[in-house]
CSV table of C-alpha atoms and ligand atoms in Angstrom, one decimal:
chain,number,residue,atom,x,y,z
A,49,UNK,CA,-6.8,17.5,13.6
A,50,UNK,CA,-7.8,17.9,9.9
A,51,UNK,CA,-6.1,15.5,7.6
A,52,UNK,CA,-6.6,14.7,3.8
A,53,UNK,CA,-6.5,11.0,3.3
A,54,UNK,CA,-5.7,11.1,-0.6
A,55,UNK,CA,-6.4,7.8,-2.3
A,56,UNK,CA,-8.8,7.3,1.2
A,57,UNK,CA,-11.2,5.0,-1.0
A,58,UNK,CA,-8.7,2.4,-2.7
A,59,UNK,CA,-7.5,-0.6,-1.0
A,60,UNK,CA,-4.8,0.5,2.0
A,61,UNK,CA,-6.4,4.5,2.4
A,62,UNK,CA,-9.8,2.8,2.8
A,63,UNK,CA,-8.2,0.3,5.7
A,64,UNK,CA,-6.7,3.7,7.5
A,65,UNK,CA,-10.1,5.7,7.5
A,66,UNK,CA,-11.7,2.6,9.0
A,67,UNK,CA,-8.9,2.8,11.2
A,68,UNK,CA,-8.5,6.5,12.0
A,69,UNK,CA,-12.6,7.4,12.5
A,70,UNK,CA,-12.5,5.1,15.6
A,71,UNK,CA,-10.0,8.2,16.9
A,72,UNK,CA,-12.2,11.0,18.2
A,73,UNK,CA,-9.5,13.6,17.8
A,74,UNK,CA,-9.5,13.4,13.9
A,75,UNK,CA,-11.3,14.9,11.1
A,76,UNK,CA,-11.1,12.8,7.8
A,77,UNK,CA,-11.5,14.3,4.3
A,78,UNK,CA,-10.9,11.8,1.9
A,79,UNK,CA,-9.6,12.8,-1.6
A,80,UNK,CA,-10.3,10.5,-4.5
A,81,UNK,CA,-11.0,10.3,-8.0
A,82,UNK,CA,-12.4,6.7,-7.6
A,83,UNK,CA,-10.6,5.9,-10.6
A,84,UNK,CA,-9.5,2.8,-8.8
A,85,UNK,CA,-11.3,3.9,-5.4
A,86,UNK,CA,-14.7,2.6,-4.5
A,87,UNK,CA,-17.6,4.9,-3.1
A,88,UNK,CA,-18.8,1.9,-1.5
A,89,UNK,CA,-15.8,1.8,1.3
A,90,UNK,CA,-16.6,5.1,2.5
A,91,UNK,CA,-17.9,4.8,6.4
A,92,UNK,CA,-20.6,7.1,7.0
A,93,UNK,CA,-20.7,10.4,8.1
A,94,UNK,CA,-17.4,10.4,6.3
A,95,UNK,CA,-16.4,13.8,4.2
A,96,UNK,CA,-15.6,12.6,0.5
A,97,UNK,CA,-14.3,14.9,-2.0
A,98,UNK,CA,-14.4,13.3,-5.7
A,99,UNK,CA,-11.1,15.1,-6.7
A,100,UNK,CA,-7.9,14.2,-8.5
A,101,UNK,CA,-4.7,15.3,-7.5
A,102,UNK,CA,-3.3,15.7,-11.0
A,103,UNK,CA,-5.4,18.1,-11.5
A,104,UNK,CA,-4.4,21.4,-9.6
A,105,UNK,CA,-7.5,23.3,-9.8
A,106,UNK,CA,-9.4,21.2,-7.4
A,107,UNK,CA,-6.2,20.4,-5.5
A,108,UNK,CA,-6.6,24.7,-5.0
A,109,UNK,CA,-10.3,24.0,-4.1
A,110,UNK,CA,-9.9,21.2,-1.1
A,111,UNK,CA,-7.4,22.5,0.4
A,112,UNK,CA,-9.3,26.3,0.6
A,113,UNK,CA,-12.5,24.8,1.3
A,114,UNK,CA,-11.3,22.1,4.0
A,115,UNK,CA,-7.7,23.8,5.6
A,116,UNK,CA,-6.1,20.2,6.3
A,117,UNK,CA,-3.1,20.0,8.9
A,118,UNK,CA,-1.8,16.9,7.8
A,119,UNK,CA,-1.8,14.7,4.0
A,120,UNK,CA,-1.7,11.1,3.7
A,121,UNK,CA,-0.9,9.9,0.3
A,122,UNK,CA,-2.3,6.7,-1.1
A,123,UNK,CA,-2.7,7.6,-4.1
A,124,UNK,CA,-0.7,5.8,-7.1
A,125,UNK,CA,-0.3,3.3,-9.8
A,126,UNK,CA,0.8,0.1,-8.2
A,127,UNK,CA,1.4,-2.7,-10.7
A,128,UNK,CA,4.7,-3.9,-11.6
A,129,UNK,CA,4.2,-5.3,-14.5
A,130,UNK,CA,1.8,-3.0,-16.3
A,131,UNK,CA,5.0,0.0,-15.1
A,132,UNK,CA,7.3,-2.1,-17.6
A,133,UNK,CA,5.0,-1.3,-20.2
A,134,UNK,CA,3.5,2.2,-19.4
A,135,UNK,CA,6.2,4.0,-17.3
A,136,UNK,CA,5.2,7.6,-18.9
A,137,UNK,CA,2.1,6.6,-17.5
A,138,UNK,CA,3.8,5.6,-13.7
A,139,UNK,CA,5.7,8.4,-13.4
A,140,UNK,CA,2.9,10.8,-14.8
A,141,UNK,CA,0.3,9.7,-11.9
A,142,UNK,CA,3.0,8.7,-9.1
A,143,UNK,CA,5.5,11.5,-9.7
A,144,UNK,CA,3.8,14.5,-11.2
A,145,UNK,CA,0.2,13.9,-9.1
A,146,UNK,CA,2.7,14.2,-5.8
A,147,UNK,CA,4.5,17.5,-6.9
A,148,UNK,CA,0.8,19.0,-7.3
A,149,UNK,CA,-0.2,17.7,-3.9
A,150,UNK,CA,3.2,19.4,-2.3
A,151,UNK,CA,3.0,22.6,-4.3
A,152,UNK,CA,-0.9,22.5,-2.4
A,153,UNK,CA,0.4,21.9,1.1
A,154,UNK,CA,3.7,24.8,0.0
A,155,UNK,CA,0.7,27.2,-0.7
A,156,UNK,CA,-1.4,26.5,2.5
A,157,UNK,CA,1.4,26.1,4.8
A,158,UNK,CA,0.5,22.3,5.2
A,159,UNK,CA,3.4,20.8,7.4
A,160,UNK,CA,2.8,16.5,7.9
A,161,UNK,CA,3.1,14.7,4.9
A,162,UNK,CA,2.8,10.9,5.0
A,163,UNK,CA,3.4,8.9,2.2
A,164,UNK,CA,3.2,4.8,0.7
A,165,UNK,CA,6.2,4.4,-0.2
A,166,UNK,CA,7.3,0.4,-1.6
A,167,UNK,CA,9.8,-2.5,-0.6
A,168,UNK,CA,10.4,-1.9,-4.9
A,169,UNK,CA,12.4,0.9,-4.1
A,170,UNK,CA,15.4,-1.8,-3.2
A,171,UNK,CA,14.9,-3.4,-6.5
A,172,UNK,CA,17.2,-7.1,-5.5
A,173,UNK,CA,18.5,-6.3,-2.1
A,174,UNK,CA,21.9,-7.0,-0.9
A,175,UNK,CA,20.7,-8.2,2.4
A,176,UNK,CA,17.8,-10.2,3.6
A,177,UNK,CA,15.5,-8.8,5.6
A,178,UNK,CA,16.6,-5.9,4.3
A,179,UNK,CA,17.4,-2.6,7.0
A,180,UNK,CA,15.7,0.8,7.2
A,181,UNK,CA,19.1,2.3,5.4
A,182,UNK,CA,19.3,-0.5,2.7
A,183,UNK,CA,20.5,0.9,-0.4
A,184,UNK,CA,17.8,1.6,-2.9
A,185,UNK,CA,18.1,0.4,-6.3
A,186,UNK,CA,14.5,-0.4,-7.9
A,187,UNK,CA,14.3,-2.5,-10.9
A,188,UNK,CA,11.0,-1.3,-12.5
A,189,UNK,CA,9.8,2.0,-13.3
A,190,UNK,CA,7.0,1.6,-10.4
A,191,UNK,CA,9.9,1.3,-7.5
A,192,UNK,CA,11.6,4.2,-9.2
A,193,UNK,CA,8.5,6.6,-9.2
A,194,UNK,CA,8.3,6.0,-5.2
A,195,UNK,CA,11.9,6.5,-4.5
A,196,UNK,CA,11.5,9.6,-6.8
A,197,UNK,CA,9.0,11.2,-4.3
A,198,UNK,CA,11.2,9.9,-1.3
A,199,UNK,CA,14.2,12.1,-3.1
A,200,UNK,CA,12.0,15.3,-3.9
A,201,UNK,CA,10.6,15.1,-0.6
A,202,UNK,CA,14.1,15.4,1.4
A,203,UNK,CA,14.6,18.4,-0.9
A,204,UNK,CA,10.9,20.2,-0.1
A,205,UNK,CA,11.6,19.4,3.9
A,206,UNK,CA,14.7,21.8,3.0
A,207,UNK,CA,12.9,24.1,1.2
A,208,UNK,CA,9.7,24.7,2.5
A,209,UNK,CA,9.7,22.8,6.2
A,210,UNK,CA,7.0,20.1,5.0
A,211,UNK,CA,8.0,17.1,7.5
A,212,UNK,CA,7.1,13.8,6.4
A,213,UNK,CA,7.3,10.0,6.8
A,214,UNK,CA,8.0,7.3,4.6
A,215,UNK,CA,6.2,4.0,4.9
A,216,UNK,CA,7.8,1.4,2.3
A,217,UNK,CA,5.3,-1.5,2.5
A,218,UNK,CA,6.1,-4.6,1.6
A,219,UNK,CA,2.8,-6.9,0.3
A,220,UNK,CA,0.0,-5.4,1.4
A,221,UNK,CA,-3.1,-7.9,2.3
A,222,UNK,CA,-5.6,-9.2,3.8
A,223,UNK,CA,-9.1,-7.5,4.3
A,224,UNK,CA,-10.5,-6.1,7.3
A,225,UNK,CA,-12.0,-8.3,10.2
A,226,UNK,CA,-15.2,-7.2,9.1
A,227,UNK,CA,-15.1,-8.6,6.0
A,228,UNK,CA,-17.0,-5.5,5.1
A,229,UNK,CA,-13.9,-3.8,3.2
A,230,UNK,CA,-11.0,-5.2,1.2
A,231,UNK,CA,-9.1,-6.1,-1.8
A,232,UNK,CA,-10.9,-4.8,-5.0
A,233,UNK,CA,-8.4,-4.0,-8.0
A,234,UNK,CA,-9.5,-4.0,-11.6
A,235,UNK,CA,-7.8,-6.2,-13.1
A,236,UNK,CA,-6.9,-7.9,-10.0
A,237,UNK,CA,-2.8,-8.9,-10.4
A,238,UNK,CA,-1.9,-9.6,-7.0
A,239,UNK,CA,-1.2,-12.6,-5.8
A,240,UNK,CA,-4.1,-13.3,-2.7
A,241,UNK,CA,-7.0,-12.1,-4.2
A,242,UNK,CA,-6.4,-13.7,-7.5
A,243,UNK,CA,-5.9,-17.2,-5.9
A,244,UNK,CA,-9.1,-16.6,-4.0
A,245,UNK,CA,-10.7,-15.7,-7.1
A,246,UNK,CA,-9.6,-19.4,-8.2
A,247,UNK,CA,-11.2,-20.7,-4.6
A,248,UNK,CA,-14.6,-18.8,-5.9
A,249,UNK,CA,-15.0,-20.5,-9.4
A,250,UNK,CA,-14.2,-17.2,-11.1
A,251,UNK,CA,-10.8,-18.4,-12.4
A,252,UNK,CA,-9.5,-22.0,-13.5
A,253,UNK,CA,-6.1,-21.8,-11.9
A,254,UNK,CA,-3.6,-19.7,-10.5
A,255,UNK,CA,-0.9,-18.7,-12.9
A,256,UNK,CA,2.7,-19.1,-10.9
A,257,UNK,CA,5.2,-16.4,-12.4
A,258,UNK,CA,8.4,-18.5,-12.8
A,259,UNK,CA,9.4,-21.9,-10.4
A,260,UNK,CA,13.3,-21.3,-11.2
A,261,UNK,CA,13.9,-18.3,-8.8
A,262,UNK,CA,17.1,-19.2,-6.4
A,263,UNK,CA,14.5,-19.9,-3.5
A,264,UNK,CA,13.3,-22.7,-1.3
A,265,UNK,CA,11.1,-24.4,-3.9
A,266,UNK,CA,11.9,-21.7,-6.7
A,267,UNK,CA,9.2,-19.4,-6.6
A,268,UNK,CA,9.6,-15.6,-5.9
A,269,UNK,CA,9.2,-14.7,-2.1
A,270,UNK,CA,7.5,-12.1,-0.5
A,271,UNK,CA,6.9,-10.6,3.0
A,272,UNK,CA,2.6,-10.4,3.2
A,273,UNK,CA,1.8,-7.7,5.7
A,274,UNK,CA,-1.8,-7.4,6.9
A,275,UNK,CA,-3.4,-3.9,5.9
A,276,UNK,CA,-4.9,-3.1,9.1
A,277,UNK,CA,-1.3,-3.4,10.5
A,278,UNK,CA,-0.3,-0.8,7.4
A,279,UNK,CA,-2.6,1.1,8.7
A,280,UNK,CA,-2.1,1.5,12.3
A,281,UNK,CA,1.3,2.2,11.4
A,282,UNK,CA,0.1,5.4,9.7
A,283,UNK,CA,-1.4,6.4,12.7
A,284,UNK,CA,1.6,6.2,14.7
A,285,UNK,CA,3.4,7.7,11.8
A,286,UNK,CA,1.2,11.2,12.4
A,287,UNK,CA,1.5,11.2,16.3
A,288,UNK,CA,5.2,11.0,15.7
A,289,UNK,CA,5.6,14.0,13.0
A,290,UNK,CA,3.1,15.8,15.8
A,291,UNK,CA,5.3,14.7,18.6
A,292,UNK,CA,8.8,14.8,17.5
A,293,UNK,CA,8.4,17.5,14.3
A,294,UNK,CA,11.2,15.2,12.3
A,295,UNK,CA,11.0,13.3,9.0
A,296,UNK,CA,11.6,10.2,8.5
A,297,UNK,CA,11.1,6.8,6.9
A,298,UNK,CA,10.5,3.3,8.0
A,299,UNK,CA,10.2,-0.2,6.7
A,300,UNK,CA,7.1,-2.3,7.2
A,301,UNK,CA,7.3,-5.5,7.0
A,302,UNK,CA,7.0,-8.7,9.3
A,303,UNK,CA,10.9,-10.0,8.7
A,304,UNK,CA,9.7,-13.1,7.5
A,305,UNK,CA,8.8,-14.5,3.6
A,306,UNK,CA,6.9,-16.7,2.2
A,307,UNK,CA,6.8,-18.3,-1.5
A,308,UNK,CA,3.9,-17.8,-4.3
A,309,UNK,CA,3.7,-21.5,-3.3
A,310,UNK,CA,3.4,-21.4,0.0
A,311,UNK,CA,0.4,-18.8,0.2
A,312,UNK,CA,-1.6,-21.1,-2.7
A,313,UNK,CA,-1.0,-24.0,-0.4
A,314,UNK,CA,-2.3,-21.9,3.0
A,315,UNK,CA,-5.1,-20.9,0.7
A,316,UNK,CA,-5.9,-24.3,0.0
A,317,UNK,CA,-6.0,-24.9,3.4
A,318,UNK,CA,-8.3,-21.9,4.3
A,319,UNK,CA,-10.9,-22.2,1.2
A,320,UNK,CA,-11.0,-26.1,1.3
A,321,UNK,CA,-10.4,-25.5,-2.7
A,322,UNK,CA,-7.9,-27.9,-4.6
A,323,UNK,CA,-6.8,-24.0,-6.6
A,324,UNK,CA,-5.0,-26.1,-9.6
A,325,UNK,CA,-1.5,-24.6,-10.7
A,326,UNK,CA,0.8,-23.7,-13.9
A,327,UNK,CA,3.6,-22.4,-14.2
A,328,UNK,CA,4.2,-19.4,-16.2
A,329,UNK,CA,7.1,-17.5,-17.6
A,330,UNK,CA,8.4,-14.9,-14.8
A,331,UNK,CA,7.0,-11.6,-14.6
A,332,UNK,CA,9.1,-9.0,-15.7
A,333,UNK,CA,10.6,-6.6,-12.7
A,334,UNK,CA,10.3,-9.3,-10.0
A,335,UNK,CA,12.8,-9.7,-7.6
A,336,UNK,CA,13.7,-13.1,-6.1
A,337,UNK,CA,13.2,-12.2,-2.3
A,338,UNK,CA,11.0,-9.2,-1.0
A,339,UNK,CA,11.6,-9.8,3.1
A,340,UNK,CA,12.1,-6.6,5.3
A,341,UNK,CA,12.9,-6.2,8.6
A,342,UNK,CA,10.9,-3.7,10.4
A,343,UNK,CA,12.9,-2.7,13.9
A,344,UNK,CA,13.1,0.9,13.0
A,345,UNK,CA,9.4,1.3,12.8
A,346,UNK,CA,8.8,-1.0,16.3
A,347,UNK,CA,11.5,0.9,18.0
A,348,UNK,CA,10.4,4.5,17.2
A,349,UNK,CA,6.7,4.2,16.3
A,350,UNK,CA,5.7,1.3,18.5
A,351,UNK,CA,4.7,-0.5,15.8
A,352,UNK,CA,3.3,-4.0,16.8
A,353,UNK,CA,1.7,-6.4,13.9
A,354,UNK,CA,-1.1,-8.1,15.1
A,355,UNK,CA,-1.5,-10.3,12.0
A,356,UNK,CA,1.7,-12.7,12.3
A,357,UNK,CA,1.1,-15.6,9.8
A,358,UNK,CA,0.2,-16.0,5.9
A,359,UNK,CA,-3.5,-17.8,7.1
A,360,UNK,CA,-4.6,-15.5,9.5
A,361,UNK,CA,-4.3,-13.0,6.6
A,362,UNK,CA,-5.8,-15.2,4.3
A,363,UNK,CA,-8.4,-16.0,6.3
A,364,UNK,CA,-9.6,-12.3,5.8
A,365,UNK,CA,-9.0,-12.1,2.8
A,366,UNK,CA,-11.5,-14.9,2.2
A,367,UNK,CA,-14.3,-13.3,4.4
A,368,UNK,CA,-14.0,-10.2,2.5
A,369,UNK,CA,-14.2,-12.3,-0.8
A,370,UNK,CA,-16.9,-14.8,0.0
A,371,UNK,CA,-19.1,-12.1,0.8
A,372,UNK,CA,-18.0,-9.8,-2.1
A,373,UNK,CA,-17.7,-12.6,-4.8
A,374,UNK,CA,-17.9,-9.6,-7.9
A,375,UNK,CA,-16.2,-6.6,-5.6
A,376,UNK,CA,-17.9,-3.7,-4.3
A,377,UNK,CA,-19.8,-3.5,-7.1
A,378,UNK,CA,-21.7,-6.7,-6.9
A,379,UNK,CA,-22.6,-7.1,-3.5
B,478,UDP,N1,2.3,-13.8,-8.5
B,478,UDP,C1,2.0,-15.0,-9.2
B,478,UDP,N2,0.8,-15.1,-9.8
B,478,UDP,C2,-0.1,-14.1,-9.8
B,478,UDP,C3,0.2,-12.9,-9.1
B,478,UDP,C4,1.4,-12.8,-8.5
B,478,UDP,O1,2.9,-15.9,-9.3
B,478,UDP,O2,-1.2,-14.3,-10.4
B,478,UDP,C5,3.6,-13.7,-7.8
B,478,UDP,C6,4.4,-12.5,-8.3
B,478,UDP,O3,5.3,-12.9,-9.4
B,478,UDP,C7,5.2,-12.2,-7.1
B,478,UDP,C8,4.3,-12.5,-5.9
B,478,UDP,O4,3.3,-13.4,-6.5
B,478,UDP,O5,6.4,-13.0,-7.0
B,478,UDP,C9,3.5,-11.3,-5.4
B,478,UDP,O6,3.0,-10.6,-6.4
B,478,UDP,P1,2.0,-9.4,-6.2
B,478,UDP,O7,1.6,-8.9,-7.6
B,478,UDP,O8,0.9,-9.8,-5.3
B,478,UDP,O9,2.8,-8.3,-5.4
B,478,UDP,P2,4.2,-7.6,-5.8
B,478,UDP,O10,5.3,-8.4,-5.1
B,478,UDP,O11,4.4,-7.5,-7.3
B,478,UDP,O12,4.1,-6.2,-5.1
């Protein structure tokens, strides 16, 4: 089976082509701009088309040239914060570079759509972990561009018969076990690599965003799920749209949380690096508690994590970054 893996050299599409090559019974063409993306993660032998999705001409061109069966859609803005202050910007990318990619599949009669969706579409949940069918609320204009293209997709399954499957992450990390691919962001804001960059020398402390959240020790609290478990749930997403022909849309996360202290501390323990503290003001658009449960996607998908707690992912995450100090770019 042919299937487009757009956004296939950033951070979690990079994890799932490592993933999916190992399968014999797949053909990977991996659509990317690299404007976040990074050659470099590319396995070889790999096809890689330098193409962005906003741009419909060479949407037209892929999809004649290659004839994919299936989409997986990675690509997207992904910060919070920087949504607050550019949301034309968020929904430009995330909204308008989707419609593009459907109108593409509409034209070539492409029928499996999988897409990253986000935990921010429940904005502050009204119950911890939250369920599949949690009410979606999003407080930033980042959650709202995802559960934009969960709403317009509903509507082009009507339309047009594109089935597809949404994965609502909740913090992507870790690195694979290779430590040959992994967390490379420009500027890096998330929380794991940027306290490892601490652990390297490359930054004098880790910022906290806010220690007066209603939680255990009153930072925020998140649910970290490894990205090589994101990414075999992808792969059981596709063999179910094959299987069963039906749309629909799963949680991933571990149904536990931790807090922004409680990862510095396992990372302290991982690096054997003191990674000094302060506390900032909070981040605007942050939530309290992020913690999802994920029974939908074990029960129908067969989804098993095989990364269970916050220093086995961080233990990853530090191979990758030990032997990638500056990124891809400066091996
Ligand atoms: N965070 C922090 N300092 C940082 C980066 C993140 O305190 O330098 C906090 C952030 O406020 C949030 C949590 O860590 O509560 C996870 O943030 P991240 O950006 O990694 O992911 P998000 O939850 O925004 O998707």
């Amino acid at each position: 089976m042919k299937v487009f893996i757009c956004g296939g050299a950033g951070y979690i599409g990079s994890h799932l082509v490592h993933e999916l090559s190992t399968l014999s019974q797949y053909e990977i063409i991996i659509i990317d701009n690299l404007s976040k993306g990074h050659v470099e993660s590319i396995p070889a032998g790999i096809t890689f088309e330098n193409a962005d999705i906003c741009d419909k001409g060479a949407l037209e061109r892929v999809f004649t040239k290659h004839k994919p069966e299936a989409v997986m859609h990675f690509c997207a803005s992904i910060a919070v914060g920087e949504s607050v202050t550019d949301p034309l910007g968020y929904y430009e990318n995330n909204v308008v570079g989707t419609i593009y990619l459907l109108q593409a599949m509409k034209k070539h009669n492409v029928k499996y759509f999988i897409f990253s969706s986000t935990a921010a579409i429940f904005g502050n949940p009204e119950e911890t972990p939250i369920p599949d069918d949690s009410p979606t609320k999003p407080i930033n204009p980042y959650g709202d561009t995802k559960l934009t293209v969960e709403k317009i997709l509903a509507w082009t399954e009507d339309a047009h018969g594109i089935k597809y499957v949404c994965l609502r992450y909740f913090n992507a990390c870790g690195a694979h076990e290779s430590g040959k691919i992994g967390e490379d962001h420009d500027p890096e804001t998330h929380l794991i690599p940027v306290i490892l960059q601490v652990a390297l020398g490359k930054r004098e402390k880790i910022k906290i965003y806010g220690d007066k959240y209603d939680t255990k020790d009153g930072t925020c609290v998140r649910d970290y799920v490894h990205v090589t478990d994101l990414a075999t749930a992808h792969i059981k997403a596709l063999e179910y749209l094959v299987r069963e022909n039906k749309s629909n849309k799963f949680n991933l996360g571990s149904g536990e949380g931790y807090t922004v202290k409680e990862v510095i501390e396992a990372s302290r323990k991982i690096t054997g690096h003191p990674i000094p503290e302060i506390i900032e003001e909070p981040r605007a658009g942050d939530p309290a508690i992020l913690i999802a449960g994920s029974e939908r996607a074990e029960k129908i998908l067969g989804w098993k994590r095989k990364y269970n707690t916050i220093e086995d992912i961080v233990k990853t995450a530090w191979k990758y970054h030990q032997s990638h100090p500056n990124g891809y770019n400066n091996k």
